[in-house]
Amino acid sequence: MGVSALILWSTDFIHHLDPAWVALIVVIGLSLPKVGDILDAKDISTGVNWPIIFFVMGAFAIGSVSKTTGMAEWLTQVLMPAAPSQNPYAFAALVGGATMLVHMVLGSALACMSIVAPPLVHYATIAGWNPLFPALLIYTAVAIHYIFPFQHVAILLGQGARRLRYPSCIEVWYPLNHRCTDCTRSN
């Protein structure tokens, strides 16, 4: 299966099949009993954390729904000034603050990034900024900002594995958020 995937990936200029579809076909092939015989029914039913997979799928779907319905553009109009700032520190504080505000409302880091990133990256390109600048700001703001465990993916996974207790998660949020707001205020 691996060799066939490499052949399909290296000849995509001939068949024009997207590499993601090739990977999906290989994964399905590896899970078939006669072809791959790598995954069995027990691995698929109990070895995969299905709630997390459905949660991630839903978070990504929220981004496309917000773009289709116009909510992403509306958020940009409501949260951002009409003229983007040319000062990098003011722009960083604005993007970071808007991202944290949306993150507090939505809760999910993935949903926040999928809703906030497309319009804010577009907003930054209007100002002449490199699109990587707001993307990294959004990622950083979401990664270091949380209050509840479900707002941070690593803590959510740790809590799901019963390695983190809720009180210990709450004890850590204040230093992280305080440091984040100090960085925003100092710029």
PDB file of C-alpha atoms in Angstrom:
ATOM      1  CA  MET A   1       0.000   0.000   0.000  1.00  0.00           C
ATOM      2  CA  GLY A   2       2.815   2.392   0.840  1.00  0.00           C
ATOM      3  CA  VAL A   3       4.489   1.876  -2.533  1.00  0.00           C
ATOM      4  CA  SER A   4       1.212   2.445  -4.374  1.00  0.00           C
ATOM      5  CA  ALA A   5       0.714   5.680  -2.412  1.00  0.00           C
ATOM      6  CA  LEU A   6       4.192   6.876  -3.379  1.00  0.00           C
ATOM      7  CA  ILE A   7       3.530   6.038  -7.025  1.00  0.00           C
ATOM      8  CA  LEU A   8       0.180   7.872  -6.977  1.00  0.00           C
ATOM      9  CA  TRP A   9       1.706  10.893  -5.223  1.00  0.00           C
ATOM     10  CA  SER A  10       4.600  11.104  -7.676  1.00  0.00           C
ATOM     11  CA  THR A  11       2.314  10.789 -10.726  1.00  0.00           C
ATOM     12  CA  ASP A  12      -0.380  13.263  -9.673  1.00  0.00           C
ATOM     13  CA  PHE A  13       0.446  15.422 -12.708  1.00  0.00           C
ATOM     14  CA  ILE A  14      -0.948  12.599 -14.844  1.00  0.00           C
ATOM     15  CA  HIS A  15      -4.104  11.589 -12.965  1.00  0.00           C
ATOM     16  CA  HIS A  16      -4.721  14.938 -11.122  1.00  0.00           C
ATOM     17  CA  LEU A  17      -5.872  13.125  -7.984  1.00  0.00           C
ATOM     18  CA  ASP A  18      -5.417  15.271  -4.880  1.00  0.00           C
ATOM     19  CA  PRO A  19      -2.771  13.896  -2.448  1.00  0.00           C
ATOM     20  CA  ALA A  20      -5.294  13.941   0.406  1.00  0.00           C
ATOM     21  CA  TRP A  21      -7.563  11.566  -1.511  1.00  0.00           C
ATOM     22  CA  VAL A  22      -4.604   9.279  -2.164  1.00  0.00           C
ATOM     23  CA  ALA A  23      -3.829   9.225   1.572  1.00  0.00           C
ATOM     24  CA  LEU A  24      -7.469   8.489   2.382  1.00  0.00           C
ATOM     25  CA  ILE A  25      -7.537   5.603  -0.098  1.00  0.00           C
ATOM     26  CA  VAL A  26      -4.364   4.168   1.457  1.00  0.00           C
ATOM     27  CA  VAL A  27      -5.785   4.423   4.994  1.00  0.00           C
ATOM     28  CA  ILE A  28      -8.976   2.698   3.896  1.00  0.00           C
ATOM     29  CA  GLY A  29      -6.910   0.045   2.129  1.00  0.00           C
ATOM     30  CA  LEU A  30      -4.809  -0.551   5.221  1.00  0.00           C
ATOM     31  CA  SER A  31      -7.931  -1.103   7.279  1.00  0.00           C
ATOM     32  CA  LEU A  32      -9.326  -3.743   4.896  1.00  0.00           C
ATOM     33  CA  PRO A  33      -8.911  -7.292   6.210  1.00  0.00           C
ATOM     34  CA  LYS A  34      -7.290  -8.920   3.179  1.00  0.00           C
ATOM     35  CA  VAL A  35      -5.334  -5.965   1.782  1.00  0.00           C
ATOM     36  CA  GLY A  36      -3.869  -4.156   4.754  1.00  0.00           C
ATOM     37  CA  ASP A  37      -4.867  -6.176   7.791  1.00  0.00           C
ATOM     38  CA  ILE A  38      -3.305  -3.512  10.022  1.00  0.00           C
ATOM     39  CA  LEU A  39      -6.411  -2.180  11.731  1.00  0.00           C
ATOM     40  CA  ASP A  40      -9.058  -4.476  13.097  1.00  0.00           C
ATOM     41  CA  ALA A  41     -12.560  -3.688  14.320  1.00  0.00           C
ATOM     42  CA  LYS A  42     -11.375  -3.354  17.928  1.00  0.00           C
ATOM     43  CA  ASP A  43      -8.739  -0.777  16.963  1.00  0.00           C
ATOM     44  CA  ILE A  44     -11.302   1.280  15.113  1.00  0.00           C
ATOM     45  CA  SER A  45     -14.017   1.037  17.755  1.00  0.00           C
ATOM     46  CA  THR A  46     -12.005   1.481  20.963  1.00  0.00           C
ATOM     47  CA  GLY A  47      -8.553   2.633  19.868  1.00  0.00           C
ATOM     48  CA  VAL A  48      -9.777   5.844  18.261  1.00  0.00           C
ATOM     49  CA  ASN A  49     -11.089   8.695  20.373  1.00  0.00           C
ATOM     50  CA  TRP A  50     -14.165   9.356  18.242  1.00  0.00           C
ATOM     51  CA  PRO A  51     -15.592  12.257  20.297  1.00  0.00           C
ATOM     52  CA  ILE A  52     -12.395  14.267  19.763  1.00  0.00           C
ATOM     53  CA  ILE A  53     -12.425  13.491  16.034  1.00  0.00           C
ATOM     54  CA  PHE A  54     -16.045  14.634  15.710  1.00  0.00           C
ATOM     55  CA  PHE A  55     -15.250  17.726  17.787  1.00  0.00           C
ATOM     56  CA  VAL A  56     -12.378  18.665  15.451  1.00  0.00           C
ATOM     57  CA  MET A  57     -14.557  18.052  12.388  1.00  0.00           C
ATOM     58  CA  GLY A  58     -17.257  20.302  13.851  1.00  0.00           C
ATOM     59  CA  ALA A  59     -14.736  23.016  14.699  1.00  0.00           C
ATOM     60  CA  PHE A  60     -13.445  23.065  11.129  1.00  0.00           C
ATOM     61  CA  ALA A  61     -16.995  23.068   9.787  1.00  0.00           C
ATOM     62  CA  ILE A  62     -17.798  26.160  11.849  1.00  0.00           C
ATOM     63  CA  GLY A  63     -15.166  28.077   9.879  1.00  0.00           C
ATOM     64  CA  SER A  64     -16.687  27.252   6.508  1.00  0.00           C
ATOM     65  CA  VAL A  65     -20.194  27.940   7.794  1.00  0.00           C
ATOM     66  CA  SER A  66     -19.126  31.334   9.137  1.00  0.00           C
ATOM     67  CA  LYS A  67     -17.568  32.229   5.793  1.00  0.00           C
ATOM     68  CA  THR A  68     -20.593  31.058   3.788  1.00  0.00           C
ATOM     69  CA  THR A  69     -23.113  32.862   5.982  1.00  0.00           C
ATOM     70  CA  GLY A  70     -21.076  36.073   6.116  1.00  0.00           C
ATOM     71  CA  MET A  71     -20.457  35.880   9.846  1.00  0.00           C
ATOM     72  CA  ALA A  72     -16.675  36.085   9.378  1.00  0.00           C
ATOM     73  CA  GLU A  73     -16.928  39.380   7.502  1.00  0.00           C
ATOM     74  CA  TRP A  74     -19.441  40.688  10.029  1.00  0.00           C
ATOM     75  CA  LEU A  75     -17.057  39.858  12.898  1.00  0.00           C
ATOM     76  CA  THR A  76     -14.299  41.743  11.135  1.00  0.00           C
ATOM     77  CA  GLN A  77     -16.526  44.789  10.647  1.00  0.00           C
ATOM     78  CA  VAL A  78     -17.694  44.736  14.277  1.00  0.00           C
ATOM     79  CA  LEU A  79     -14.387  43.964  15.995  1.00  0.00           C
ATOM     80  CA  MET A  80     -11.939  45.856  13.782  1.00  0.00           C
ATOM     81  CA  PRO A  81     -11.625  49.516  12.811  1.00  0.00           C
ATOM     82  CA  ALA A  82     -12.369  50.479   9.216  1.00  0.00           C
ATOM     83  CA  ALA A  83      -8.737  51.375   8.484  1.00  0.00           C
ATOM     84  CA  PRO A  84      -6.143  48.794   9.567  1.00  0.00           C
ATOM     85  CA  SER A  85      -3.346  50.128  11.762  1.00  0.00           C
ATOM     86  CA  GLN A  86       0.092  50.539  10.217  1.00  0.00           C
ATOM     87  CA  ASN A  87       1.760  50.286  13.629  1.00  0.00           C
ATOM     88  CA  PRO A  88       2.746  46.627  14.138  1.00  0.00           C
ATOM     89  CA  TYR A  89       2.302  46.801  17.909  1.00  0.00           C
ATOM     90  CA  ALA A  90      -1.168  48.335  17.696  1.00  0.00           C
ATOM     91  CA  PHE A  91      -2.129  45.850  14.998  1.00  0.00           C
ATOM     92  CA  ALA A  92      -0.844  42.935  17.123  1.00  0.00           C
ATOM     93  CA  ALA A  93      -2.782  44.147  20.161  1.00  0.00           C
ATOM     94  CA  LEU A  94      -5.930  44.562  18.069  1.00  0.00           C
ATOM     95  CA  VAL A  95      -5.710  41.132  16.431  1.00  0.00           C
ATOM     96  CA  GLY A  96      -4.723  39.429  19.694  1.00  0.00           C
ATOM     97  CA  GLY A  97      -7.504  41.126  21.641  1.00  0.00           C
ATOM     98  CA  ALA A  98     -10.156  40.340  19.025  1.00  0.00           C
ATOM     99  CA  THR A  99      -9.001  36.724  18.883  1.00  0.00           C
ATOM    100  CA  MET A 100      -9.150  36.372  22.676  1.00  0.00           C
ATOM    101  CA  LEU A 101     -12.627  37.898  22.732  1.00  0.00           C
ATOM    102  CA  VAL A 102     -13.921  35.439  20.131  1.00  0.00           C
ATOM    103  CA  HIS A 103     -12.134  32.599  21.929  1.00  0.00           C
ATOM    104  CA  MET A 104     -13.912  33.478  25.179  1.00  0.00           C
ATOM    105  CA  VAL A 105     -17.279  33.382  23.419  1.00  0.00           C
ATOM    106  CA  LEU A 106     -16.705  30.216  21.372  1.00  0.00           C
ATOM    107  CA  GLY A 107     -14.581  28.281  23.830  1.00  0.00           C
ATOM    108  CA  SER A 108     -12.969  25.990  21.285  1.00  0.00           C
ATOM    109  CA  ALA A 109      -9.494  26.928  20.058  1.00  0.00           C
ATOM    110  CA  LEU A 110     -10.022  25.222  16.698  1.00  0.00           C
ATOM    111  CA  ALA A 111     -13.405  26.856  16.140  1.00  0.00           C
ATOM    112  CA  CYS A 112     -11.941  30.227  17.076  1.00  0.00           C
ATOM    113  CA  MET A 113      -9.043  29.870  14.651  1.00  0.00           C
ATOM    114  CA  SER A 114     -11.267  28.638  11.839  1.00  0.00           C
ATOM    115  CA  ILE A 115     -13.608  31.607  12.277  1.00  0.00           C
ATOM    116  CA  VAL A 116     -11.096  34.357  13.062  1.00  0.00           C
ATOM    117  CA  ALA A 117      -8.152  33.503  10.804  1.00  0.00           C
ATOM    118  CA  PRO A 118      -9.627  33.952   7.296  1.00  0.00           C
ATOM    119  CA  PRO A 119     -11.126  37.429   7.780  1.00  0.00           C
ATOM    120  CA  LEU A 120      -8.240  38.738   9.886  1.00  0.00           C
ATOM    121  CA  VAL A 121      -5.625  37.498   7.433  1.00  0.00           C
ATOM    122  CA  HIS A 122      -7.584  39.234   4.670  1.00  0.00           C
ATOM    123  CA  TYR A 123      -7.824  42.343   6.879  1.00  0.00           C
ATOM    124  CA  ALA A 124      -4.041  42.283   7.329  1.00  0.00           C
ATOM    125  CA  THR A 125      -3.328  41.972   3.620  1.00  0.00           C
ATOM    126  CA  ILE A 126      -5.431  45.098   3.052  1.00  0.00           C
ATOM    127  CA  ALA A 127      -3.048  46.916   5.404  1.00  0.00           C
ATOM    128  CA  GLY A 128      -0.069  45.533   3.504  1.00  0.00           C
ATOM    129  CA  TRP A 129       1.045  43.088   6.202  1.00  0.00           C
ATOM    130  CA  ASN A 130       2.446  39.678   5.427  1.00  0.00           C
ATOM    131  CA  PRO A 131      -0.390  37.123   5.907  1.00  0.00           C
ATOM    132  CA  LEU A 132       1.881  35.102   8.188  1.00  0.00           C
ATOM    133  CA  PHE A 133       1.922  37.973  10.726  1.00  0.00           C
ATOM    134  CA  PRO A 134      -1.782  37.806  11.727  1.00  0.00           C
ATOM    135  CA  ALA A 135      -1.855  34.018  11.380  1.00  0.00           C
ATOM    136  CA  LEU A 136       0.910  33.645  13.963  1.00  0.00           C
ATOM    137  CA  LEU A 137      -0.726  36.257  16.196  1.00  0.00           C
ATOM    138  CA  ILE A 138      -4.034  34.375  16.088  1.00  0.00           C
ATOM    139  CA  TYR A 139      -2.361  31.049  16.785  1.00  0.00           C
ATOM    140  CA  THR A 140      -0.371  32.487  19.696  1.00  0.00           C
ATOM    141  CA  ALA A 141      -3.379  34.256  21.210  1.00  0.00           C
ATOM    142  CA  VAL A 142      -5.453  31.086  21.085  1.00  0.00           C
ATOM    143  CA  ALA A 143      -2.642  28.839  22.310  1.00  0.00           C
ATOM    144  CA  ILE A 144      -1.775  30.833  25.431  1.00  0.00           C
ATOM    145  CA  HIS A 145      -5.225  32.142  26.330  1.00  0.00           C
ATOM    146  CA  TYR A 146      -7.698  29.963  28.197  1.00  0.00           C
ATOM    147  CA  ILE A 147      -9.709  29.906  31.398  1.00  0.00           C
ATOM    148  CA  PHE A 148     -11.594  26.617  31.212  1.00  0.00           C
ATOM    149  CA  PRO A 149      -9.940  23.330  30.217  1.00  0.00           C
ATOM    150  CA  PHE A 150     -12.125  22.891  27.126  1.00  0.00           C
ATOM    151  CA  GLN A 151     -10.622  26.095  25.687  1.00  0.00           C
ATOM    152  CA  HIS A 152      -7.168  24.529  25.339  1.00  0.00           C
ATOM    153  CA  VAL A 153      -6.761  21.367  23.267  1.00  0.00           C
ATOM    154  CA  ALA A 154      -3.720  19.983  25.108  1.00  0.00           C
ATOM    155  CA  ILE A 155      -5.451  20.340  28.468  1.00  0.00           C
ATOM    156  CA  LEU A 156      -8.663  18.892  27.037  1.00  0.00           C
ATOM    157  CA  LEU A 157      -6.787  15.817  25.846  1.00  0.00           C
ATOM    158  CA  GLY A 158      -4.929  15.520  29.162  1.00  0.00           C
ATOM    159  CA  GLN A 159      -8.157  15.760  31.085  1.00  0.00           C
ATOM    160  CA  GLY A 160      -9.761  13.177  28.794  1.00  0.00           C
ATOM    161  CA  ALA A 161      -6.929  10.773  29.565  1.00  0.00           C
ATOM    162  CA  ARG A 162      -7.557  11.406  33.290  1.00  0.00           C
ATOM    163  CA  ARG A 163      -4.051  12.786  33.738  1.00  0.00           C
ATOM    164  CA  LEU A 164      -5.135  16.323  34.649  1.00  0.00           C
ATOM    165  CA  ARG A 165      -7.616  17.300  37.303  1.00  0.00           C
ATOM    166  CA  TYR A 166      -9.900  20.302  36.832  1.00  0.00           C
ATOM    167  CA  PRO A 167      -8.537  22.266  39.858  1.00  0.00           C
ATOM    168  CA  SER A 168      -4.967  21.954  38.577  1.00  0.00           C
ATOM    169  CA  CYS A 169      -6.098  23.300  35.175  1.00  0.00           C
ATOM    170  CA  ILE A 170      -7.712  26.337  36.771  1.00  0.00           C
ATOM    171  CA  GLU A 171      -4.573  27.035  38.851  1.00  0.00           C
ATOM    172  CA  VAL A 172      -2.499  27.486  35.695  1.00  0.00           C
ATOM    173  CA  TRP A 173      -4.805  29.787  33.701  1.00  0.00           C
ATOM    174  CA  TYR A 174      -4.097  33.000  35.638  1.00  0.00           C
ATOM    175  CA  PRO A 175      -0.307  33.086  35.104  1.00  0.00           C
ATOM    176  CA  LEU A 176      -0.688  32.305  31.391  1.00  0.00           C
ATOM    177  CA  ASN A 177      -3.409  34.878  30.786  1.00  0.00           C
ATOM    178  CA  HIS A 178      -1.647  37.481  32.918  1.00  0.00           C
ATOM    179  CA  ARG A 179       1.564  37.033  30.896  1.00  0.00           C
ATOM    180  CA  CYS A 180      -0.433  37.240  27.660  1.00  0.00           C
ATOM    181  CA  THR A 181      -2.124  40.507  28.626  1.00  0.00           C
ATOM    182  CA  ASP A 182       1.205  41.930  29.848  1.00  0.00           C
ATOM    183  CA  CYS A 183       2.722  41.282  26.429  1.00  0.00           C
ATOM    184  CA  THR A 184      -0.252  42.897  24.718  1.00  0.00           C
ATOM    185  CA  ARG A 185      -0.203  45.944  27.007  1.00  0.00           C
ATOM    186  CA  SER A 186       3.573  46.496  26.768  1.00  0.00           C
ATOM    187  CA  ASN A 187       3.401  46.774  23.000  1.00  0.00           C
TER     188      ASN A 187
END
